[in-house]
Structures are given as C-alpha cells and as structure tokens.
Coordinates of C-alpha atoms and ligand atoms in Angstrom, one line a residue:
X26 CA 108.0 57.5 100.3
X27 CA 106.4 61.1 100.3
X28 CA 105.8 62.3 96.9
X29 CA 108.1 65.1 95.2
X30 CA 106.9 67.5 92.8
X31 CA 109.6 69.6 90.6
X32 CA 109.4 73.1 89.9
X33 CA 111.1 75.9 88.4
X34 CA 110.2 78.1 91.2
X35 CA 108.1 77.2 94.3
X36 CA 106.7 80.7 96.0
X37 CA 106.2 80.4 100.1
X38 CA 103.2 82.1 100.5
X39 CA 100.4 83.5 98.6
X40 CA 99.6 86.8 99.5
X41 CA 99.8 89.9 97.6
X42 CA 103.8 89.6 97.6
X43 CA 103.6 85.6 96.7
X44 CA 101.0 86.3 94.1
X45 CA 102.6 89.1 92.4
X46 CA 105.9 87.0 92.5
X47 CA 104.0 84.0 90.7
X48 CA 102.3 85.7 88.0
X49 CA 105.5 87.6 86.8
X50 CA 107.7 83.7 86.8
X51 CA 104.4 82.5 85.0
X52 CA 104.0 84.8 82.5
X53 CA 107.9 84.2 81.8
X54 CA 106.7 80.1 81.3
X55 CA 108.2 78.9 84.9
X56 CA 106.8 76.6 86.0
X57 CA 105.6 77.7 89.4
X58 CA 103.6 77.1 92.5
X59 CA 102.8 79.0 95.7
X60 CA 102.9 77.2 98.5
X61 CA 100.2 78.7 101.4
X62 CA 98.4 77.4 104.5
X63 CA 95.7 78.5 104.7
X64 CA 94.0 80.3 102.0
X65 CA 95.2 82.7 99.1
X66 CA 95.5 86.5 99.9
X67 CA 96.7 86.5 103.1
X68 CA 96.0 89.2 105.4
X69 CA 94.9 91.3 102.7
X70 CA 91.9 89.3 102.4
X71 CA 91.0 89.4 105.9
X72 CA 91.0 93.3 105.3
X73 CA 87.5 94.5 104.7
X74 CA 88.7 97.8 102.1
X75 CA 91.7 98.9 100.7
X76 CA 92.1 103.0 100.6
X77 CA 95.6 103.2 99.2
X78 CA 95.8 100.6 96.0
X79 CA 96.5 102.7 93.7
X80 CA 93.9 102.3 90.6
X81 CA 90.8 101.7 92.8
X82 CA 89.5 105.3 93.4
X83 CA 87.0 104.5 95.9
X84 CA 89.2 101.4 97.3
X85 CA 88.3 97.7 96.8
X86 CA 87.4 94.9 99.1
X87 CA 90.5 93.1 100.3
X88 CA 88.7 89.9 99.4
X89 CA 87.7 90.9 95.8
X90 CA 91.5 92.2 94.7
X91 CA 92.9 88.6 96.7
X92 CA 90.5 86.6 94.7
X93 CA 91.6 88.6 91.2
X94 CA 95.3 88.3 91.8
X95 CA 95.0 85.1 92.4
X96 CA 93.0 84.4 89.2
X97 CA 95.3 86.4 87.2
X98 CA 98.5 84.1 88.7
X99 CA 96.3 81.2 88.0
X100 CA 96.0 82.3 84.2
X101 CA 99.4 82.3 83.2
X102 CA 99.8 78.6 84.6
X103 CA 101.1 79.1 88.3
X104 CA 99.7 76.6 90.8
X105 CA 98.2 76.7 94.4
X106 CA 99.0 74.2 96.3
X107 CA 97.7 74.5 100.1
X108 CA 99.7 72.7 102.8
X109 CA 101.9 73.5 105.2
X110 CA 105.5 73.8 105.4
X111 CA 107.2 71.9 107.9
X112 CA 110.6 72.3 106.9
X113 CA 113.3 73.7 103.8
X114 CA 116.6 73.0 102.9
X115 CA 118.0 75.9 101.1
X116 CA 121.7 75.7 101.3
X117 CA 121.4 73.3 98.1
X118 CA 121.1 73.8 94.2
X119 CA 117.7 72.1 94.0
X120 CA 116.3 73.8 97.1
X121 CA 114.0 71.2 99.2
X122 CA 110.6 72.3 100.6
X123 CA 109.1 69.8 102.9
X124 CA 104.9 69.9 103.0
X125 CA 102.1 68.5 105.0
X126 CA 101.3 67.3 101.4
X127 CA 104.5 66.0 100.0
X128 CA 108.2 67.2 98.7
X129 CA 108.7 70.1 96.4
X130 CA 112.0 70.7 94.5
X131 CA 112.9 73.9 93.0
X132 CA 116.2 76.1 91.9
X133 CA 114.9 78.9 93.2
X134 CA 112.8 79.7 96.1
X135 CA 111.1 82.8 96.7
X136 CA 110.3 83.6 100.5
X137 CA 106.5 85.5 100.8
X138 CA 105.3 84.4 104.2
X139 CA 104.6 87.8 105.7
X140 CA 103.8 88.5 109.1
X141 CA 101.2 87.2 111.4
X142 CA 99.5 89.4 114.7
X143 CA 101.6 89.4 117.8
X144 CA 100.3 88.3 120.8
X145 CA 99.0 90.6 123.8
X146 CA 100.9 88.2 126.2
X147 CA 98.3 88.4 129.4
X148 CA 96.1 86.0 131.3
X149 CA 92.7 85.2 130.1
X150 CA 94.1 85.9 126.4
X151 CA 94.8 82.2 125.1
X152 CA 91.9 80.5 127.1
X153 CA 89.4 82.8 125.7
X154 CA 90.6 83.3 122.2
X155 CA 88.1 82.4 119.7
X156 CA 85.5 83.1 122.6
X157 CA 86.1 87.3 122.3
X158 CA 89.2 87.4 122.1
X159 CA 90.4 88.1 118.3
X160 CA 93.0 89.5 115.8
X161 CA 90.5 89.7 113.1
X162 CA 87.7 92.6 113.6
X163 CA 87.0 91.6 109.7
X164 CA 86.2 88.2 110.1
X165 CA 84.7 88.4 113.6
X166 CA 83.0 91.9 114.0
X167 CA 80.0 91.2 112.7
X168 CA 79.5 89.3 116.3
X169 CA 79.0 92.4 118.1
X170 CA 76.2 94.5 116.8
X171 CA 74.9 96.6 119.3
X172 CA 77.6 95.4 121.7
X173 CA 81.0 97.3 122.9
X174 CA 84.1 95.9 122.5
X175 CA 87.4 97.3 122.7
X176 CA 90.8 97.4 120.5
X177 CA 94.2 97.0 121.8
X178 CA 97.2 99.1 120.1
X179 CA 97.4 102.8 118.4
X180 CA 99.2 102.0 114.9
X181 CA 97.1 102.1 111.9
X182 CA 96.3 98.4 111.8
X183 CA 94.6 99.3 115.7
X184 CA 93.0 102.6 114.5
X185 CA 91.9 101.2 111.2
X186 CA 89.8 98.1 112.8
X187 CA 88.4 100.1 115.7
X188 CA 86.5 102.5 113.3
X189 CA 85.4 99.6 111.3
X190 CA 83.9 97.9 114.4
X191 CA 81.6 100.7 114.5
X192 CA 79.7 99.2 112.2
X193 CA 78.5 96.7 114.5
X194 CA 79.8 97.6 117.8
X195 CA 77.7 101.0 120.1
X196 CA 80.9 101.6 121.2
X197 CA 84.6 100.8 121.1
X198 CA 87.4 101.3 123.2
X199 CA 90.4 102.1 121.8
X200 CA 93.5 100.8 124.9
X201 CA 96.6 102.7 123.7
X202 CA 99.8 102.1 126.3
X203 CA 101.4 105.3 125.8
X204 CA 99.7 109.1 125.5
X205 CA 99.8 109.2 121.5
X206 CA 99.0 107.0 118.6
X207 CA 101.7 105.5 116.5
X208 CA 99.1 105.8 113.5
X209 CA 99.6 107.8 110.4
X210 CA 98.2 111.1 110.5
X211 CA 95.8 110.3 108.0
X212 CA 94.3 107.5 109.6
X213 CA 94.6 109.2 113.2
X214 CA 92.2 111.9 111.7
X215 CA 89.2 108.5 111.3
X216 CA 89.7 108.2 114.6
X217 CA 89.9 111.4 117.3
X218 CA 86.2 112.6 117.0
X219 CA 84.2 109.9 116.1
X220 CA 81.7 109.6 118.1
X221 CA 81.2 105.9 119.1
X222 CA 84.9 105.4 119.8
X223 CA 86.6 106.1 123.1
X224 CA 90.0 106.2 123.6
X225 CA 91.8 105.4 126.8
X226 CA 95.1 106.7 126.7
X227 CA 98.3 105.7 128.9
X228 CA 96.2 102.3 129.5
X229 CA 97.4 98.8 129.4
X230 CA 95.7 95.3 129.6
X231 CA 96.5 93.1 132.8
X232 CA 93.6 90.6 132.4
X233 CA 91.1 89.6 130.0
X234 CA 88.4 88.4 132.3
X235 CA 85.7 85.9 131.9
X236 CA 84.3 82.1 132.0
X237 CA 83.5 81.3 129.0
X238 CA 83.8 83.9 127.0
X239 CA 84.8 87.3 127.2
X240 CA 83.2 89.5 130.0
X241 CA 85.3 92.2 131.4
X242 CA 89.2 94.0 130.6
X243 CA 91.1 94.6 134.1
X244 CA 93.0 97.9 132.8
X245 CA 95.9 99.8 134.5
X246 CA 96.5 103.6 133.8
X247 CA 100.0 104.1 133.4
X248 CA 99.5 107.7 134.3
X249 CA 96.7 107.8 137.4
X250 CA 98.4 104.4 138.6
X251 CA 94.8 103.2 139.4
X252 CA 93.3 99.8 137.9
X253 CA 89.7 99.3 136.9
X254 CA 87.6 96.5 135.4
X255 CA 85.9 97.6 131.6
X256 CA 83.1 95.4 131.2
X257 CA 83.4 94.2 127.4
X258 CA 81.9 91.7 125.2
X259 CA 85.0 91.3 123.0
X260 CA 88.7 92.6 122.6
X261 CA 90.2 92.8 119.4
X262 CA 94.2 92.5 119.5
X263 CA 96.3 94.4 117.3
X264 CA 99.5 95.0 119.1
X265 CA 101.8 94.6 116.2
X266 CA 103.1 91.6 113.4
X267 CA 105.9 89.1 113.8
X268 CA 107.6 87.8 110.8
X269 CA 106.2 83.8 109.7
X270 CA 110.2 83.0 109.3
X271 CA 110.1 79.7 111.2
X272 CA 110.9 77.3 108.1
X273 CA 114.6 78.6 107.4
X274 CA 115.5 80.1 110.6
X275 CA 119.0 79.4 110.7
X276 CA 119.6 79.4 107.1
X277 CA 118.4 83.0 105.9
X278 CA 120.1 86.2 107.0
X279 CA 117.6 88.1 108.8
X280 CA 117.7 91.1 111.3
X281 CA 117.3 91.8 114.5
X282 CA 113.3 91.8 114.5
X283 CA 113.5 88.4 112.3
X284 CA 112.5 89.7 109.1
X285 CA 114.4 88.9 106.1
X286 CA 117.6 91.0 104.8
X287 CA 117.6 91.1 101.1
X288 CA 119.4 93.6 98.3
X289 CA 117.1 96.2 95.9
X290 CA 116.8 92.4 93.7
X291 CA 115.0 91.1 96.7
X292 CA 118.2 88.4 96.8
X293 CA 118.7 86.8 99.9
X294 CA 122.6 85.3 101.4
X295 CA 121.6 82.2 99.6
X296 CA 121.9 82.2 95.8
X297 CA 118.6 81.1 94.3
X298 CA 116.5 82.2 97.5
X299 CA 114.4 85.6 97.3
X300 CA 112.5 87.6 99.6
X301 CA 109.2 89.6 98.6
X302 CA 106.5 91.2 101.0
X303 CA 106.2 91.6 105.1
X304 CA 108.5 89.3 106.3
X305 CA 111.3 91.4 104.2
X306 CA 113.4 94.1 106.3
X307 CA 112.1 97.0 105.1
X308 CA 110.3 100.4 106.0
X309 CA 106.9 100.4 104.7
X310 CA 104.4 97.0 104.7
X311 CA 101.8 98.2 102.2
X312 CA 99.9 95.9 99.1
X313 CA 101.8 98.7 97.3
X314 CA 105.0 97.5 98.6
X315 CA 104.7 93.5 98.5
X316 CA 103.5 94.2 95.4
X317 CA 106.6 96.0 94.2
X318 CA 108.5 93.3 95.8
X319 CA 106.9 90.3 94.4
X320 CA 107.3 91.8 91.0
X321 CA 111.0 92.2 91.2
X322 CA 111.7 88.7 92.9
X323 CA 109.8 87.3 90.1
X324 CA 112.1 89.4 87.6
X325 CA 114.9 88.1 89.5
X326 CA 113.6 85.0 90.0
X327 CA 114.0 84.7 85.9
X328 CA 117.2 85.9 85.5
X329 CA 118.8 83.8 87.8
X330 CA 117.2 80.3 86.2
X331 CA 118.4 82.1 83.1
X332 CA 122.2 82.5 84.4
X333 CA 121.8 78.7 85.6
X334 CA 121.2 77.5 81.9
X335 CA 124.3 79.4 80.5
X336 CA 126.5 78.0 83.1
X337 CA 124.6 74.1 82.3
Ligands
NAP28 P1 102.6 98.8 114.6 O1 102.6 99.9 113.7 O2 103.8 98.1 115.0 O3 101.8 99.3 115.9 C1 101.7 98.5 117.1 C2 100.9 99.3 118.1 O4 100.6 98.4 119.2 C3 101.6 100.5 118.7 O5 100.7 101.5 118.9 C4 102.2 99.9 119.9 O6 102.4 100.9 120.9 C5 101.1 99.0 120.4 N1 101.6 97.9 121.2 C6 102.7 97.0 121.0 N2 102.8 96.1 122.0 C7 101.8 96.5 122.9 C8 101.3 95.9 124.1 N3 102.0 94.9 124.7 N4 100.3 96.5 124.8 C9 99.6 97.5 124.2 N5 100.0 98.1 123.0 C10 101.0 97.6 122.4 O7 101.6 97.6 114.1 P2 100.3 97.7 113.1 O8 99.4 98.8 113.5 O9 99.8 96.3 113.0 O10 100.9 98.1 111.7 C11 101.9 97.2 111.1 C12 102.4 97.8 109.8 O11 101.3 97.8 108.8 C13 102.8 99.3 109.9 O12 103.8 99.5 109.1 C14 101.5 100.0 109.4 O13 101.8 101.3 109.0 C15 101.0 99.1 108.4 N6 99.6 99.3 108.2 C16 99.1 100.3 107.3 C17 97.8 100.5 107.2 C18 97.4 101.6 106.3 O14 98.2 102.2 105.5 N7 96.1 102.1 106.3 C19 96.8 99.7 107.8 C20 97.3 98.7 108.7 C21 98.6 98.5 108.8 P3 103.7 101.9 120.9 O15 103.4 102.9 119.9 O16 103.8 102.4 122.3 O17 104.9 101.1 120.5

C-alpha cells in the first residue's frame, strides 16, 4: 500500500503563486507542503530578469528571487515535496492527492499549477524539439551564439525572449501572424529598432524543416500569399500558455479557456479548494499578481481550517 502523508494544507505547485501561498499557511503554523514536478519557481525561474517586481529597482534574476521565496517558505516550516500528480479527489472533506511518490491528505487544497507554453501545432515541431526547436530562449539560448534563430508570436512573452536572444544570436527573427504585436507598449518599444532583430509581419509557420536538427522555417505571408524557406539554426516557440488543470478537470469550475474560476478569496465551487496564480481566470499573469493571489489563498486557506475547528 502507497504511503499517505497528512497535511493541513497541501499547495499544487510551487511557483511564485504556490510559494507565496505556502509561506503565509506556514507562518500561521499549518502544516503545509507544495507539491511540484519539476523544480521550485516555475516559469519564473526559467525567466532570465524580472523588470516589474516591485522592490528590485534594477530587476532581479528570475532564478535568484525563485530560489529566496522558496527559502523563505522553507523557514517557516513548509515542505517541498517533488513528484508528480496523477490524480485528486476533491469533492471530499479530507481532500486526496494522488503522487508519483505516495498519497497526501489535506482539508484544504490550494490549486497553483499555472500555465505551460502552447504548442505551434506544425510538422517538423515535435520530431525536432529539443534538437532547435524550444519554449525556453533562457535555458537554451546560450546555444546559438553567433547563430540566427527566429521567435514565433508578438505578445510580450515572444518580444521579451527575442531581444534576450540577442545576446547570443547575430540575428533573430521575430514571425508574427498578424500586422501588429499583441505586446505591451512598453515592451514593443525593446523591440522595433533594434538592430539585430527582424520582424516578419503577416507571417506564419507551415514547416520546421530539418534531419536532425533544425535547419530551415518554410514561412507563408498572409499578406503577399507567397511561401519561402528561412534558413535557421533554431526556433523558439512562444505562441501563448495553456492552463496545467489536468488533475481535477471535471471537478473544478473553470472557464471557457480552462483556467480556474475563483471569487476575490481565491475560493473555488468546492469548499476547502483554492486557486492562486496562472491557471486562475483572471486579466493580468504577472509575479505581481500570483503573488497577490497566493497571499490571499493562504489567508483564506487559514480561515477556513479555522471555521472547520469551530464546527468540530
Ligand atoms: P499571449 O499574450 O497570449 O500572446 C500570444 C502571441 O502568440 C500573440 O501574438 C498571438 O498572436 C501569437 N500566436 C498565437 N497562436 C499562434 C500561432 N499558431 N502562430 C503564430 N502566432 C500565434 O502570450 P504570452 O506572450 O506568452 O503572454 C502570456 C501572458 O503573460 C500575457 O498576459 C502577458 O502579458 C504576460 N507576460 C508579461 C510579461 C511582462 O510583463 N514583461 C512578459 C511575458 C509574459 P495574435 O496576437 O494574433 O493572437
């Protein structure tokens, strides 16, 4: 029989939202865990800096804050435990989360999964992922110094990793579908002039070409109606974020993108289940934000193990 572990409250997901939710249930003496797959800080700490935390001035590494709310969770007593989530049962008082690495049992859940990148959807793009195709110009940039290399999408998260590839890359393309960027203002004005990126507007991806790794884009201009082949030697993917909400789907009220519908407490349908971070319906995904949420689930998180006592 699989081990279970009990828990006051057992946070799904350790990024900024998961973390932020942990330290305030710690700091009230729950006992608490975060549950995360891979590694603490999600995509935050795949971000190379952060421009709009407030209290960092010049910005700070995505890593370096990751690694200090973590530590700061971890001080007041909440634990990391890395597995994998295979399946939840939240419909019940003592909630059930079913792990690669045993059973946890908690009252009250808190739901901080976020989003991962979505998928470009064309040939060439699963066969040659990991081989120059990636959603991480953070983690995989560094590849292609003195290379070119082209980013897919025109929201911030597209604009954003295309000017940091100039670090490494001669020269980027920037492959935007429509004739404007979805992109902030602010971060469009990183973008326009610089001189080592090239954007290619009304331009979609048919084909990422290539044996064994990534050679060549075949492109299509919405506008000219003529296709060419851009000779490449990697294409970063940032086309958007789907919600991680695989583990309760059918048991969580979400909307019509996935993403989780929650009240200004951050409660969910289901007593004892809270939302914090990306994966909740809202307007703005910022660190700001999760953050925000993850402090008032943990509030919340409190008061309902509070209101439990009174009616034990
Ligand atoms: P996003 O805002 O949803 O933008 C997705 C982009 O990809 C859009 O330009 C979209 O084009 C394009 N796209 C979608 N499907 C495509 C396809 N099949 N082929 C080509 N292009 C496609 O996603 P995001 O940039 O990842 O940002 C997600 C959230 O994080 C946003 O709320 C954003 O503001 C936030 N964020 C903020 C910062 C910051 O504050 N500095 C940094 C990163 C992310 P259309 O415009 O034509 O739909």
């Amino acid at each position: 029989m699989s081990q279970v572990s009990q828990y006051d409250v057992a946070v799904i997901g350790a990024g900024p939202a998961g973390m932020t939710a942990a330290l305030y249930t710690a700091r009230a003496n729950l006992k608490t865990v975060m549950i995360e797959r891979l590694s603490a800080g999600g995509q935050l700490a795949t971000t190379d800096t952060i421009e709009n935390y407030p209290g960092f001035a010049q910005g700070i590494g995505g890593m370096e804050v990751s690694f200090a709310m973590l530590e700061q969770a971890q001080r007041f007593g909440a634990e990391l435990k890395l597995a994998e989530v295979t399946a939840m049962e939240l419909a019940r008082n003592t909630k059930r989360i079913i792990t690669t690495d045993g059973t946890v049992e908690a009252p009250c859940v808190i739901l901080a999964t976020g989003t991962r990148p979505r998928l470009l959807h064309v040939p060439g793009e699963d066969r040659l992922r990991g081989r120059g195709v990636s959603y991480c110009a953070v983690c995989d940039g560094a590849f292609y110094r003195d290379k070119e290399v082209a980013v897919v999408g025109g929201g911030d998260s597209a604009v954003e990793e295309a000017v940091y590839l100039t670090r490494f890359a001669r020269k980027v393309y920037l492959l935007v579908r429509r004739d404007q960027l979805r992109a902030t203002p602010v971060v469009q004005a990183k973008i326009l002039d610089h001189p080592q990126v090239k954007i290619r507007w009304n331009t979609v991806v048919e084909e990422i070409l290539g044996e064994n790794k990534v050679e060549a884009l075949r492109l299509f201009n919405r506008a000219s109606k003529e296709t060419e082949e851009l000779p490449i030697a990697g294409v970063f993917i940032y086309v958007g974020l789907i919600p991680n909400n695989e583990a309760w789907q059918g048991q969580v009220q979400q909307d019509e993108l996935g993403y989780v519908l929650a009240d200004n407490e951050m409660r969910t349908n289901l007593p004892g289940v809270l939302v914090a971070g990306d994966v909740r319906s809202k307007s703005l995904r910022q660190v700001a934000t999760a953050v925000g949420d993850g402090a008032i689930a943990g509030v919340t998180a409190s008061q309902y193990l509070d209101s439990l006592k009174q009616e034990g």
